[in-house]
PDB file of C-alpha atoms in Angstrom:
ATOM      1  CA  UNK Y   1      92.531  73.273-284.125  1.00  0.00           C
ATOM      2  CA  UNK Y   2      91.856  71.998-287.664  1.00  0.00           C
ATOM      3  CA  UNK Y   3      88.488  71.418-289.455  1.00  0.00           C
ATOM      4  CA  UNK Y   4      89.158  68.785-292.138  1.00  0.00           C
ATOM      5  CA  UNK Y   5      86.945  67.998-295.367  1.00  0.00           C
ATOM      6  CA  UNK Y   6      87.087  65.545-298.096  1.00  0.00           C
ATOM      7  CA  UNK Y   7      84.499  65.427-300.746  1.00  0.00           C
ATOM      8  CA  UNK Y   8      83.755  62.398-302.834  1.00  0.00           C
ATOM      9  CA  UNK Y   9      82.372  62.235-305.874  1.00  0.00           C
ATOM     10  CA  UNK Y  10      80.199  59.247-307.480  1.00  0.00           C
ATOM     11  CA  UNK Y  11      78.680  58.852-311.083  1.00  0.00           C
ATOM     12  CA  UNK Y  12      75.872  56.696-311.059  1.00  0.00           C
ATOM     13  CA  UNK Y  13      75.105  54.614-314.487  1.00  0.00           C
ATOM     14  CA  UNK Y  14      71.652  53.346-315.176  1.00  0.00           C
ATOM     15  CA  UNK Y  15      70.936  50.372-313.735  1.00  0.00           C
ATOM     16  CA  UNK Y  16      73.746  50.301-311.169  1.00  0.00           C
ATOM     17  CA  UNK Y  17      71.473  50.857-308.591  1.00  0.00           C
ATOM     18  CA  UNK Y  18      70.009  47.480-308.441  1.00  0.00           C
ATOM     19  CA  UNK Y  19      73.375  45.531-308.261  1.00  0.00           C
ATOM     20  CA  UNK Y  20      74.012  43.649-305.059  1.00  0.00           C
ATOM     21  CA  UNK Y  21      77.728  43.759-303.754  1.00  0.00           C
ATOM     22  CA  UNK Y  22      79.053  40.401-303.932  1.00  0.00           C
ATOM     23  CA  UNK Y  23      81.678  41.121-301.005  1.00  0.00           C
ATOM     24  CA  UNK Y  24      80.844  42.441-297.308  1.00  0.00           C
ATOM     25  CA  UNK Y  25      80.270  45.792-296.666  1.00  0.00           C
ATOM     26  CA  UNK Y  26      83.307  47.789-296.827  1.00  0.00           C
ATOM     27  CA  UNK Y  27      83.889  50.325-293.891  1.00  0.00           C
ATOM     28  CA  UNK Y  28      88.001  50.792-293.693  1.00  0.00           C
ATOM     29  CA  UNK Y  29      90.081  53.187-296.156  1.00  0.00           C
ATOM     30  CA  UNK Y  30      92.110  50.275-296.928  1.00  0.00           C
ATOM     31  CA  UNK Y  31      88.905  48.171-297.524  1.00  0.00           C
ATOM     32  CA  UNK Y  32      87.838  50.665-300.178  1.00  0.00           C
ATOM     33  CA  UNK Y  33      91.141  51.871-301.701  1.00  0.00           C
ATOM     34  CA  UNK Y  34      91.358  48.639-302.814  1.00  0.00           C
ATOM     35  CA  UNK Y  35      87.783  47.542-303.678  1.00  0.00           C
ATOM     36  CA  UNK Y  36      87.088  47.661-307.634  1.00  0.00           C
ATOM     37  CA  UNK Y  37      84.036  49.888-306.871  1.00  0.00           C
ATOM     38  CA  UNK Y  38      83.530  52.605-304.116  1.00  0.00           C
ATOM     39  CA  UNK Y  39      79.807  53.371-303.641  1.00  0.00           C
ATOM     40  CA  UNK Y  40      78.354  56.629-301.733  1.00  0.00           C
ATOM     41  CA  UNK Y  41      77.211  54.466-299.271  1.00  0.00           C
ATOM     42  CA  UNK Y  42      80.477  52.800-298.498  1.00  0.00           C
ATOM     43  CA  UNK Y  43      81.501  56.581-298.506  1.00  0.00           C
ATOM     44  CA  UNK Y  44      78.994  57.295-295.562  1.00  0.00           C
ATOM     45  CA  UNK Y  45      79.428  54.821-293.495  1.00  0.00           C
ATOM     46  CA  UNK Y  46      83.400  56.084-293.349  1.00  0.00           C
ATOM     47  CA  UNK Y  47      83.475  57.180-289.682  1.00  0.00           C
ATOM     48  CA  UNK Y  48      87.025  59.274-289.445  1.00  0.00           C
ATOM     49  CA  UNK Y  49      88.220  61.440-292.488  1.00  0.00           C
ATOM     50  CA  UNK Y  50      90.688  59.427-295.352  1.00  0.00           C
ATOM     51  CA  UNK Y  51      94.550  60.220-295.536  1.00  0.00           C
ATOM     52  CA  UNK Y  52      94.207  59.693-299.129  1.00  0.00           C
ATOM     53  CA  UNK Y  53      91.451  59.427-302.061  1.00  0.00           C
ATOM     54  CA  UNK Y  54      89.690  56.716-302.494  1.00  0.00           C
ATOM     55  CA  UNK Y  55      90.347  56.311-306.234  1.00  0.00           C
ATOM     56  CA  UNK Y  56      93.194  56.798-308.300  1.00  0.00           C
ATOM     57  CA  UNK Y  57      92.814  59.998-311.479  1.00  0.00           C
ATOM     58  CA  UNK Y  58      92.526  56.647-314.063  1.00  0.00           C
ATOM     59  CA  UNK Y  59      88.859  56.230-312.597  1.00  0.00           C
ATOM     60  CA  UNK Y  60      87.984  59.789-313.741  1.00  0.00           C
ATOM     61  CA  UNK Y  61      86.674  58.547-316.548  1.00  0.00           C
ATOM     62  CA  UNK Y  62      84.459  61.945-317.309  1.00  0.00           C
ATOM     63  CA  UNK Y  63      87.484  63.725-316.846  1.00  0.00           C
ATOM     64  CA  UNK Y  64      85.996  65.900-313.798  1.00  0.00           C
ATOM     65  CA  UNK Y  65      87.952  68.665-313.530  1.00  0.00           C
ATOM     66  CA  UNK Y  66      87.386  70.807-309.880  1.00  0.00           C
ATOM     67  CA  UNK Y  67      88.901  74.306-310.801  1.00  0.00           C
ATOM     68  CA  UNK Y  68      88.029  76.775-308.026  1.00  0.00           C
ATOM     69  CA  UNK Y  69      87.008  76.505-304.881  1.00  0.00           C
ATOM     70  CA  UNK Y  70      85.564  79.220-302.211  1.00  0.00           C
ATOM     71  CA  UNK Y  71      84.542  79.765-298.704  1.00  0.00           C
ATOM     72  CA  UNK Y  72      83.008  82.549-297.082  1.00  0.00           C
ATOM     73  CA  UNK Y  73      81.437  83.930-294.577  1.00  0.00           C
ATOM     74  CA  UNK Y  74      77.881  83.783-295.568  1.00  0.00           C
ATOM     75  CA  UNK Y  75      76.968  86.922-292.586  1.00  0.00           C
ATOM     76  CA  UNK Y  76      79.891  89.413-293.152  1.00  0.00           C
ATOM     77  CA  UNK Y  77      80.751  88.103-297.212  1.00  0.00           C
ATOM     78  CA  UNK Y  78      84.272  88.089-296.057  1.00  0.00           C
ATOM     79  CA  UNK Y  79      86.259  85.488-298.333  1.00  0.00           C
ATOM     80  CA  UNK Y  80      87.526  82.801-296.103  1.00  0.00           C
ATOM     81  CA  UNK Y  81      89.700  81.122-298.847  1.00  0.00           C
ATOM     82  CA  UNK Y  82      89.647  80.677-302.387  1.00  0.00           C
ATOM     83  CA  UNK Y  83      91.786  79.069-304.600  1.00  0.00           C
ATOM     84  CA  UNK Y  84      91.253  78.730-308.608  1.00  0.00           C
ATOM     85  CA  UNK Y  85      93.058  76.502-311.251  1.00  0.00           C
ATOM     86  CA  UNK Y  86      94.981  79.062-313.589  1.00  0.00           C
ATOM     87  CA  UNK Y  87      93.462  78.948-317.112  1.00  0.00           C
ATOM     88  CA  UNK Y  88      96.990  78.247-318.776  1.00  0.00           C
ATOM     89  CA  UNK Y  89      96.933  75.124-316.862  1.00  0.00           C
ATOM     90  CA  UNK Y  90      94.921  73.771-319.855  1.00  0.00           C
ATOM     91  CA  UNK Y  91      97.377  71.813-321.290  1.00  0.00           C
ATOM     92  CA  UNK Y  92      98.409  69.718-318.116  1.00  0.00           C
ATOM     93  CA  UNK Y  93      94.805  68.365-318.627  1.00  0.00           C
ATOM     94  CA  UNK Y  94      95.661  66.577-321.033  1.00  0.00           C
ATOM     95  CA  UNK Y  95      98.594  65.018-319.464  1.00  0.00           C
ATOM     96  CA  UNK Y  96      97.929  62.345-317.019  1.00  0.00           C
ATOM     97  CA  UNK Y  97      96.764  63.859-313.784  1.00  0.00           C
ATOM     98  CA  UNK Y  98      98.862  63.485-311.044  1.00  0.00           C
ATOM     99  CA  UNK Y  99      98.248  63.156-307.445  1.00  0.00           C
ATOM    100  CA  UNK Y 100      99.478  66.398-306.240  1.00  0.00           C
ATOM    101  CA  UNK Y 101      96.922  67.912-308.124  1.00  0.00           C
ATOM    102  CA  UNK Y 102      94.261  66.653-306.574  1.00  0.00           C
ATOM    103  CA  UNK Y 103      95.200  68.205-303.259  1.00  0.00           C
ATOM    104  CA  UNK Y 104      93.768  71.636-301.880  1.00  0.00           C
ATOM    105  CA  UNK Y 105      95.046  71.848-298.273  1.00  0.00           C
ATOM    106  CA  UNK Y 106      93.453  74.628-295.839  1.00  0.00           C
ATOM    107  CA  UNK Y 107      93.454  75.116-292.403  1.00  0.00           C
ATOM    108  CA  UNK Y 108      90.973  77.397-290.586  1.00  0.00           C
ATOM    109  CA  UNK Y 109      91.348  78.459-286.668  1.00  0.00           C
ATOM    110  CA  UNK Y 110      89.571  77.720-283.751  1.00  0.00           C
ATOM    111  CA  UNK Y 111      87.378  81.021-284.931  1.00  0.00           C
ATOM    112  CA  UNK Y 112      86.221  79.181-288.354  1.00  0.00           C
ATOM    113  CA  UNK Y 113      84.274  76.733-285.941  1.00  0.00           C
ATOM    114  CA  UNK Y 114      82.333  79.870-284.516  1.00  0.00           C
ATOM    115  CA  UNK Y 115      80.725  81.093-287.665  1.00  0.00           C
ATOM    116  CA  UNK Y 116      76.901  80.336-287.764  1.00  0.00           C
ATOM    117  CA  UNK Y 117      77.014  79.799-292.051  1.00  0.00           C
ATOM    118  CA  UNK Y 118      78.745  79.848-294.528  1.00  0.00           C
ATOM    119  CA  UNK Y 119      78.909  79.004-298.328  1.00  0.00           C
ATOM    120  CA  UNK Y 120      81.022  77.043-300.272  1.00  0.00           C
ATOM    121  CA  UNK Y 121      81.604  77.641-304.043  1.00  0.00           C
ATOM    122  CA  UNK Y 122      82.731  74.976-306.325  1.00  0.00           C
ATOM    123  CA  UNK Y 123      83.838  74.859-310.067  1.00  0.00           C
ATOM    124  CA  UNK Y 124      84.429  72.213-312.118  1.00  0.00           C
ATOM    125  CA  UNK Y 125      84.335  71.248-315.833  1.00  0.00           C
ATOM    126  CA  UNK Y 126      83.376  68.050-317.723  1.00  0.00           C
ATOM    127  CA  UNK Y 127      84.831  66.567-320.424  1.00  0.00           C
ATOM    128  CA  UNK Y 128      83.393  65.171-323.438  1.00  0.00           C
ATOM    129  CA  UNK Y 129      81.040  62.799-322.325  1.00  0.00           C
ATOM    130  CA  UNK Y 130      77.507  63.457-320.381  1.00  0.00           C
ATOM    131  CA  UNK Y 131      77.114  62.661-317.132  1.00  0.00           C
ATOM    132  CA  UNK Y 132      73.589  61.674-315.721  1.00  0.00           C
ATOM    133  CA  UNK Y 133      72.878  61.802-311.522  1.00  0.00           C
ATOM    134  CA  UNK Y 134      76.438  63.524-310.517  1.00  0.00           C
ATOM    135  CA  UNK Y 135      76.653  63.026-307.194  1.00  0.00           C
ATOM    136  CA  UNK Y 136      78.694  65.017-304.262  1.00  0.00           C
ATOM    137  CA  UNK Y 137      79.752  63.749-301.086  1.00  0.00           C
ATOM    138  CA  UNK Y 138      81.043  65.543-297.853  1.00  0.00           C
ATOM    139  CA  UNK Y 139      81.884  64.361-294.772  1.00  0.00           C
ATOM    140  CA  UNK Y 140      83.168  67.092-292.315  1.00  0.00           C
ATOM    141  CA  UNK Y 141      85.309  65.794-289.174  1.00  0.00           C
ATOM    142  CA  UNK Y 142      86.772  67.729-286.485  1.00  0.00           C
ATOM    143  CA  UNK Y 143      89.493  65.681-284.188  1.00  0.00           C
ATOM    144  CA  UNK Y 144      87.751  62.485-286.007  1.00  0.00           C
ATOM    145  CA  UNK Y 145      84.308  63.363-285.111  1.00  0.00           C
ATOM    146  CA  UNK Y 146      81.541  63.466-287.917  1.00  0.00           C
ATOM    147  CA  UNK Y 147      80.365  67.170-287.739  1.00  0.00           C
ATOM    148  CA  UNK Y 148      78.379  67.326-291.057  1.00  0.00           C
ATOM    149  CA  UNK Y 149      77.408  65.069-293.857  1.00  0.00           C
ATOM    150  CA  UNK Y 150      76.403  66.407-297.041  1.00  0.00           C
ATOM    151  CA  UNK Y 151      75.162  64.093-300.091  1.00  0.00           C
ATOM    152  CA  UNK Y 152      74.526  66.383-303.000  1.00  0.00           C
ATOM    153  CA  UNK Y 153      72.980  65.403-306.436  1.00  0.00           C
ATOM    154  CA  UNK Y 154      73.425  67.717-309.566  1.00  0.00           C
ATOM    155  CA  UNK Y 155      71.586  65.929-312.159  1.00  0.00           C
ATOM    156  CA  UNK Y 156      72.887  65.990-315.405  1.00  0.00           C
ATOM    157  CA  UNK Y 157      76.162  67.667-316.523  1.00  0.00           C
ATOM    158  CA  UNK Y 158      76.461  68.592-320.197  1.00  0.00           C
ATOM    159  CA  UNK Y 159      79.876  67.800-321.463  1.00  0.00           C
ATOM    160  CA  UNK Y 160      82.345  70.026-321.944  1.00  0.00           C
ATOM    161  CA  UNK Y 161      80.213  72.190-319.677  1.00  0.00           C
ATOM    162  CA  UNK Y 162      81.557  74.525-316.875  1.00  0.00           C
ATOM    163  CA  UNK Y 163      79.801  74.362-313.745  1.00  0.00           C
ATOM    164  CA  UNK Y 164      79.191  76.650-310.267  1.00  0.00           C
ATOM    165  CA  UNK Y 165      77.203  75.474-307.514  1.00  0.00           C
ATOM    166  CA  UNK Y 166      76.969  76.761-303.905  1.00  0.00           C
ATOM    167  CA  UNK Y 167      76.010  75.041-301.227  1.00  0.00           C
ATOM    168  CA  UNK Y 168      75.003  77.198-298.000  1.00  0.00           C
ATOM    169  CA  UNK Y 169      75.968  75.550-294.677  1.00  0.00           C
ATOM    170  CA  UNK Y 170      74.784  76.161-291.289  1.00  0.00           C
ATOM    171  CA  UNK Y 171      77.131  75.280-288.592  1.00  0.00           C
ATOM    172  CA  UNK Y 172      76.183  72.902-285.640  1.00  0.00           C
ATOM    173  CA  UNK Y 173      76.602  74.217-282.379  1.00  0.00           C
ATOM    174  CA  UNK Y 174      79.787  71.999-280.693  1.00  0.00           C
ATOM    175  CA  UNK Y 175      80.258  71.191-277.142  1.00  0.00           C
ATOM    176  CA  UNK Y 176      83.220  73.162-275.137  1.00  0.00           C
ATOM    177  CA  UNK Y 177      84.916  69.826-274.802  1.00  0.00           C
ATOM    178  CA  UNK Y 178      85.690  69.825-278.660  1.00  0.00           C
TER     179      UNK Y 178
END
């Protein structure tokens, strides 16, 4: 048994807010991979988890960098999995990104779904330009049921800044069936 995760993230510009969506509301992968914008809410009303991202790295136009990520167990502080860009790795950011890259795979056993919370650390760096209403998406799906949404804002990142967040989750309880 597999939990799977995918978290989207969205930069909203001034004034974006207010545009209308000339096409129909988008709802497939397909329908969004190849839309010319992908909006949180087209994000949330995604009802199984992606095979792929949404966007391609050209769209990263902040050049948001994710460069650790943790898990643990938030009642014992036992270290689930962590995994952290090596700082050498400086000078493939400047490369194009590439699309293996963007992958973290992990897989957690039947036990990880019997936890009551846990938190989740993220990293990640911005480049040189300010960002204003950074916004986090998660949608957690076990055998492609929604579990968990998350929609996190984080205000304004400085650029060139280094960031840590954690967000603290508490696990809903799931029917034997699962």
């Amino acid at each position: 048994m597999f939990v799977h995760g995918r978290i989207g993230v969205f930069v909203r510009k001034a004034g974006m807010l207010s545009e209308v969506r000339q096409e129909p509301d988008l709802t497939s992968e397909a329908d969004l991979r190849a839309a010319e914008v992908v909006r949180p809410e087209d994000v949330l009303r995604l009802n199984t988890i992606t095979q792929d991202y949404l966007c391609k790295p050209s769209a990263n136009i902040y050049d948001i960098e994710f460069t650790r990520f943790k898990i643990r167990d938030l009642d014992t502080d036992q270290v689930l999995f962590e995994i952290e860009k090596p700082a050498d790795d400086a000078s493939e950011r400047e490369d194009q990104p590439t699309e293996a890259a963007r992958y973290v795979r992990y897989r957690f056993s039947e036990d990880f779904l019997h936890l009551k919370r846990v938190g989740a650390t993220v990293e990640f760096i911005v480049g040189n330009k300010p960002i204003n209403k950074f916004r986090m998406v998660e949608r957690h799906f076990f055998k492609d049921r929604l579990l968990k949404s998350f929609d996190f804002e984080f205000g304004f990142c400085i650029p060139n800044s280094k960031n840590t967040c954690e967000h603290i989750y508490e696990f809903p309880h799931l029917s034997p069936e699962l």
